[in-house]
C-alpha positions as semicolon CSV with decimal commas, in nm:
position;residue;x (nm);y (nm);z (nm)
1;M;1,010;2,286;1,750
2;A;0,977;2,177;1,350
3;S;0,622;2,273;1,201
4;V;0,656;1,929;0,904
5;A;0,890;1,652;0,987
6;L;0,962;1,505;0,625
7;L;1,141;1,177;0,597
8;S;1,285;1,156;0,269
9;N;1,449;0,809;0,078
10;P;1,667;0,894;-0,164
11;R;1,637;0,552;-0,334
12;S;1,256;0,524;-0,411
13;T;1,205;0,592;-0,784
14;G;1,094;0,907;-0,832
15;N;1,324;1,098;-0,573
16;R;1,605;1,003;-0,796
17;S;1,522;1,304;-1,021
18;L;1,383;1,532;-0,747
19;L;1,528;1,509;-0,407
20;P;1,711;1,803;-0,546
21;R;1,414;2,020;-0,518
22;V;1,308;1,885;-0,213
23;R;1,611;1,991;-0,050
24;E;1,622;2,361;-0,246
25;Y;1,242;2,405;-0,093
26;C;1,350;2,267;0,319
27;A;1,651;2,483;0,276
28;A;1,392;2,782;0,186
29;H;1,176;2,651;0,497
30;P;1,381;2,620;0,810
31;D;1,064;2,497;1,012
32;I;1,065;2,168;0,781
33;F;1,302;1,891;0,994
34;H;1,411;1,727;0,656
35;Y;1,604;1,379;0,766
36;E;1,702;1,126;0,462
37;V;1,756;0,782;0,508
38;E;1,973;0,513;0,286
39;H;1,866;0,201;0,390
40;V;1,502;0,109;0,517
41;D;1,632;-0,023;0,835
42;Q;1,722;0,326;0,886
43;I;1,382;0,447;0,958
44;G;1,370;0,353;1,340
45;E;1,604;0,587;1,419
46;A;1,524;0,829;1,166
47;I;1,187;0,851;1,335
48;R;1,330;0,823;1,660
49;T;1,476;1,117;1,585
50;I;1,141;1,291;1,437
51;A;1,026;1,234;1,746
52;M;1,243;1,469;1,920
53;V;1,161;1,804;1,731
54;S;0,778;1,743;1,811
55;P;0,680;1,806;1,472
56;R;0,301;1,888;1,405
57;V;0,269;1,658;1,099
58;V;0,476;1,379;0,936
59;A;0,565;1,371;0,582
60;I;0,661;1,092;0,398
61;N;0,887;1,106;0,071
62;G;0,903;0,792;-0,054
63;G;0,706;0,436;-0,249
64;D;0,468;0,274;-0,062
65;G;0,747;0,059;0,102
66;T;0,884;0,342;0,251
67;V;0,575;0,454;0,400
68;Q;0,509;0,107;0,542
69;A;0,790;0,058;0,712
70;A;0,747;0,459;0,890
71;L;0,424;0,342;0,995
72;T;0,562;0,049;1,137
73;E;0,745;0,210;1,359
74;L;0,496;0,510;1,406
75;Y;0,248;0,307;1,524
76;S;0,474;0,042;1,693
77;G;0,826;0,198;1,858
78;G;0,628;0,421;2,119
79;H;0,834;0,742;1,983
80;F;0,540;0,976;2,032
81;G;0,413;0,855;2,375
82;G;0,164;0,665;2,193
83;S;0,002;0,970;2,010
84;P;0,204;1,010;1,637
85;P;0,114;1,316;1,438
86;P;-0,091;1,325;1,115
87;V;0,075;1,152;0,860
88;A;0,110;1,329;0,479
89;V;0,232;1,099;0,205
90;L;0,367;1,265;-0,104
91;P;0,284;1,078;-0,456
92;N;0,670;0,965;-0,509
93;G;0,669;0,583;-0,559
94;K;0,576;0,350;-0,850
95;T;0,251;0,286;-0,741
96;N;0,173;0,563;-0,516
97;L;-0,184;0,362;-0,393
98;I;-0,133;0,504;-0,043
99;A;-0,075;0,932;-0,155
100;L;-0,358;0,914;-0,413
101;D;-0,591;0,763;-0,164
102;L;-0,522;1,057;0,099
103;G;-0,605;1,291;-0,187
104;A;-0,186;1,364;-0,338
105;E;-0,103;1,321;-0,648
106;G;0,092;1,465;-0,921
107;D;0,392;1,719;-0,860
108;P;0,494;1,636;-0,449
109;I;0,666;1,988;-0,420
110;K;0,328;2,072;-0,462
111;A;0,193;1,842;-0,207
112;L;0,493;1,950;0,028
113;R;0,378;2,267;0,015
114;R;0,040;2,167;0,033
115;V;0,127;2,039;0,356
116;V;0,271;2,353;0,491
117;E;0,027;2,559;0,367
118;L;-0,207;2,376;0,623
119;V;0,008;2,420;0,916
120;E;0,085;2,758;0,878
121;A;-0,290;2,821;0,850
122;G;-0,362;2,680;1,130
123;S;-0,678;2,420;0,959
124;L;-0,458;2,106;1,017
125;E;-0,731;1,979;1,204
126;D;-1,026;2,022;0,919
127;H;-0,823;1,763;0,676
128;V;-0,693;1,531;0,928
129;I;-0,887;1,160;0,827
130;E;-0,874;0,813;0,988
131;R;-0,801;0,531;0,847
132;Q;-0,733;0,166;0,997
133;L;-0,425;0,001;0,932
134;I;-0,344;-0,336;0,875
135;A;-0,135;-0,548;1,112
136;L;0,038;-0,868;0,948
137;D;0,177;-1,123;1,163
138;S;0,424;-1,392;1,005
139;G;0,570;-1,469;1,296
140;G;0,832;-1,196;1,332
141;A;0,912;-0,989;1,640
142;R;0,645;-0,793;1,592
143;P;0,343;-0,733;1,291
144;V;0,454;-0,496;1,021
145;L;0,174;-0,260;0,971
146;G;0,039;-0,101;0,580
147;M;-0,299;-0,016;0,370
148;F;-0,274;-0,249;0,096
149;L;-0,190;-0,618;0,029
150;G;-0,161;-0,823;-0,288
151;G;-0,136;-1,195;-0,297
152;A;-0,174;-1,481;-0,518
153;Y;-0,110;-1,469;-0,890
154;L;-0,148;-1,063;-0,836
155;A;0,152;-1,087;-0,612
156;D;0,324;-1,317;-0,841
157;V;0,265;-1,063;-1,175
158;M;0,387;-0,816;-0,956
159;L;0,724;-0,966;-0,849
160;Y;0,800;-1,038;-1,204
161;C;0,711;-0,658;-1,302
162;R;0,964;-0,566;-1,045
163;N;1,204;-0,814;-1,150
164;R;1,215;-0,906;-1,515
165;I;1,001;-0,538;-1,662
166;Y;1,126;-0,218;-1,441
167;P;1,516;-0,348;-1,515
168;L;1,390;-0,257;-1,897
169;G;1,373;0,101;-1,783
170;L;1,025;0,132;-1,938
171;P;0,808;0,415;-1,792
172;N;0,606;0,278;-1,453
173;G;0,264;0,296;-1,662
174;L;0,383;0,076;-1,971
175;S;0,551;-0,161;-1,752
176;H;0,244;-0,207;-1,533
177;V;-0,004;-0,236;-1,853
178;L;0,278;-0,483;-2,016
179;A;0,332;-0,737;-1,681
180;A;-0,027;-0,772;-1,657
181;I;-0,093;-0,844;-2,037
182;L;0,162;-1,088;-2,028
183;G;0,035;-1,210;-1,710
184;L;-0,312;-1,257;-1,849
185;F;-0,179;-1,432;-2,169
186;A;0,001;-1,681;-1,937
187;M;-0,333;-1,754;-1,711
188;V;-0,535;-1,779;-2,065
189;L;-0,308;-2,059;-2,223
190;G;-0,252;-2,194;-1,857
191;I;0,123;-2,188;-1,904
192;G;0,376;-2,030;-1,645
193;G;0,758;-1,988;-1,553
194;G;1,030;-1,902;-1,778
195;R;0,985;-1,546;-1,929
196;L;0,614;-1,570;-1,806
197;P;0,478;-1,496;-1,381
198;P;0,441;-1,868;-1,272
199;K;0,151;-2,056;-1,245
200;P;-0,120;-1,970;-0,927
201;Q;-0,074;-2,173;-0,644
202;P;-0,317;-2,333;-0,409
203;M;-0,378;-2,084;-0,092
204;T;-0,635;-2,066;0,188
205;V;-0,794;-1,779;0,305
206;S;-1,053;-1,760;0,628
207;L;-1,165;-1,455;0,742
208;V;-1,239;-1,502;1,148
209;R;-1,683;-1,508;1,192
210;Q;-1,722;-1,547;0,791
211;G;-1,592;-1,887;0,724
212;E;-1,318;-1,913;0,467
213;F;-1,249;-2,025;0,087
214;K;-1,002;-2,232;-0,075
215;G;-0,816;-2,257;-0,409
216;K;-0,591;-2,140;-0,677
217;F;-0,693;-1,706;-0,704
218;S;-0,582;-1,480;-1,017
219;L;-0,672;-1,169;-0,755
220;L;-0,621;-1,105;-0,355
221;I;-0,636;-0,766;-0,229
222;I;-0,662;-0,665;0,105
223;T;-0,658;-0,300;0,203
224;T;-0,757;-0,038;0,434
225;L;-0,798;0,238;0,148
226;E;-1,139;0,350;0,080
227;K;-1,014;0,288;-0,336
228;L;-0,898;-0,069;-0,461
229;L;-0,710;-0,119;-0,778
230;L;-0,995;0,005;-1,057
231;S;-1,127;0,285;-0,879
232;I;-1,334;0,008;-0,671
233;R;-1,493;0,172;-0,329
234;T;-1,437;-0,030;-0,090
235;S;-1,732;0,072;0,086
236;D;-1,910;-0,142;-0,179
237;A;-1,766;-0,464;0,011
238;H;-2,045;-0,670;0,118
239;G;-2,166;-0,685;0,490
240;T;-2,015;-0,448;0,805
241;N;-1,831;-0,711;0,978
242;G;-1,484;-0,547;0,972
243;H;-1,257;-0,256;0,824
244;M;-1,022;-0,465;0,627
245;K;-1,168;-0,495;0,261
246;L;-1,090;-0,839;0,040
247;L;-1,148;-0,863;-0,303
248;A;-1,007;-1,250;-0,445
249;T;-1,093;-1,377;-0,810
250;D;-1,071;-1,745;-0,862
251;S;-0,766;-1,829;-1,152
252;S;-1,040;-1,871;-1,391
253;V;-1,055;-1,675;-1,702
254;G;-1,402;-1,595;-1,670
255;A;-1,398;-1,502;-1,315
256;L;-1,150;-1,247;-1,338
257;F;-1,326;-1,085;-1,678
258;R;-1,706;-1,100;-1,469
259;M;-1,514;-0,897;-1,178
260;L;-1,366;-0,672;-1,443
261;G;-1,668;-0,655;-1,586
262;A;-1,830;-0,536;-1,310
263;A;-1,579;-0,302;-1,201
264;W;-1,581;-0,085;-1,528
265;R;-2,006;-0,140;-1,488
266;G;-1,899;0,055;-1,129
267;T;-2,199;-0,300;-0,981
268;L;-1,856;-0,478;-0,835
269;G;-2,012;-0,555;-0,503
270;Q;-2,320;-0,484;-0,505
271;K;-2,467;-0,833;-0,578
272;P;-2,259;-1,193;-0,578
273;L;-2,037;-1,274;-0,891
274;A;-1,937;-1,693;-0,918
275;G;-1,607;-1,690;-0,864
276;V;-1,540;-1,350;-0,705
277;H;-1,545;-1,324;-0,361
278;F;-1,605;-0,960;-0,218
279;Q;-1,612;-0,918;0,196
280;Q;-1,479;-0,801;0,509
281;G;-1,362;-0,864;0,824
282;D;-1,114;-0,763;1,140
283;E;-0,894;-1,065;1,133
284;I;-0,788;-1,261;0,817
285;H;-0,527;-1,588;0,756
286;I;-0,377;-1,628;0,450
287;E;-0,238;-2,031;0,409
288;G;-0,061;-2,188;0,136
289;E;0,312;-2,356;0,032
290;R;0,507;-2,125;-0,061
291;S;0,272;-1,856;-0,203
292;N;0,351;-1,491;-0,186
293;V;0,202;-1,194;-0,055
294;I;0,301;-0,792;-0,061
295;L;0,204;-0,551;0,217
296;D;0,299;-0,184;0,057
297;G;0,610;-0,344;-0,154
298;E;0,794;-0,586;0,145
299;I;0,740;-0,942;0,043
300;F;0,621;-1,249;0,248
301;E;0,566;-1,581;0,169
302;T;0,339;-1,833;0,323
303;S;0,473;-2,155;0,463
304;G;0,293;-2,501;0,552
305;G;0,172;-2,482;0,884
306;R;0,256;-2,151;0,957
307;P;-0,037;-1,884;0,823
308;I;0,005;-1,489;0,774
309;I;-0,250;-1,351;0,979
310;L;-0,396;-1,015;0,948
311;T;-0,569;-0,763;1,183
312;S;-0,690;-0,391;1,172
313;T;-0,583;-0,158;1,418
314;Q;-0,706;0,128;1,572
315;P;-0,754;0,461;1,370
316;V;-0,491;0,660;1,317
317;P;-0,469;0,990;1,193
318;F;-0,378;1,099;0,857
319;L;-0,341;1,418;0,677
320;R;-0,631;1,436;0,370
321;L;-0,414;1,688;0,086
322;A;-0,727;1,727;-0,172
323;A;-0,824;2,093;-0,146
């Protein structure tokens, strides 16, 4: 039996320079079972193998896309008899949204060391927290599980950043700021395409039991994390009608700046804002003609007559690494 099973994706951004240190640390700690994958489609076999060593914790060393694929396999593959161990997420990707929400930031080796310390101290139970996952059904064989979905113009800008900005080799933070500035510039001028992000496309978002709203949106975020972007606490969302928190902003400059202003003041979600939707639900439908959404790094596209359906799962255990 291994105390910790570590799943690493050498192709994630951080691992290109970090992986030798990870291997060295694991070599010095034989109670860590280290499994490396080269492609996401190898994660199923990785989780099957990890289940054979019955670890007390599964740690994931990769970006949000690696985390999403691992969570899907952990909770849909049945490899642990329906009761997988807690998951620890090391901060080693371009955005690290899931790792940050779980209290892991800074050096991934430090986070891994923290996982080992908690196991050796016998205090895992004191640091286990529960989160619901988002189950995304786009008509595939089984739902895909994740914790953060970006859609509408936000997804277009994220894809623009991935395809046009990242190849420039700039630091991640600077790449994100540059993509946001260019996206805002295009939206203010009402232009898009070419060297700029594309124009927003119409979509309909429906919350079962709460109704629907439709239009073009500059921002669509659906998450089960405690915080959205800009450190907005999702506990401020209107109502208590579900575990998925939704923030959508109409594609007008006024609505976007009203949302950003409320976020800056720490009042977003406390009162209604024109053009800003902040709600909760357990089942959400997204419809549109070729509109992109991104769930923890994986791209999905709506098509006419076939909506993307999101539901929240039962609570699953994660390891919080904050002291």
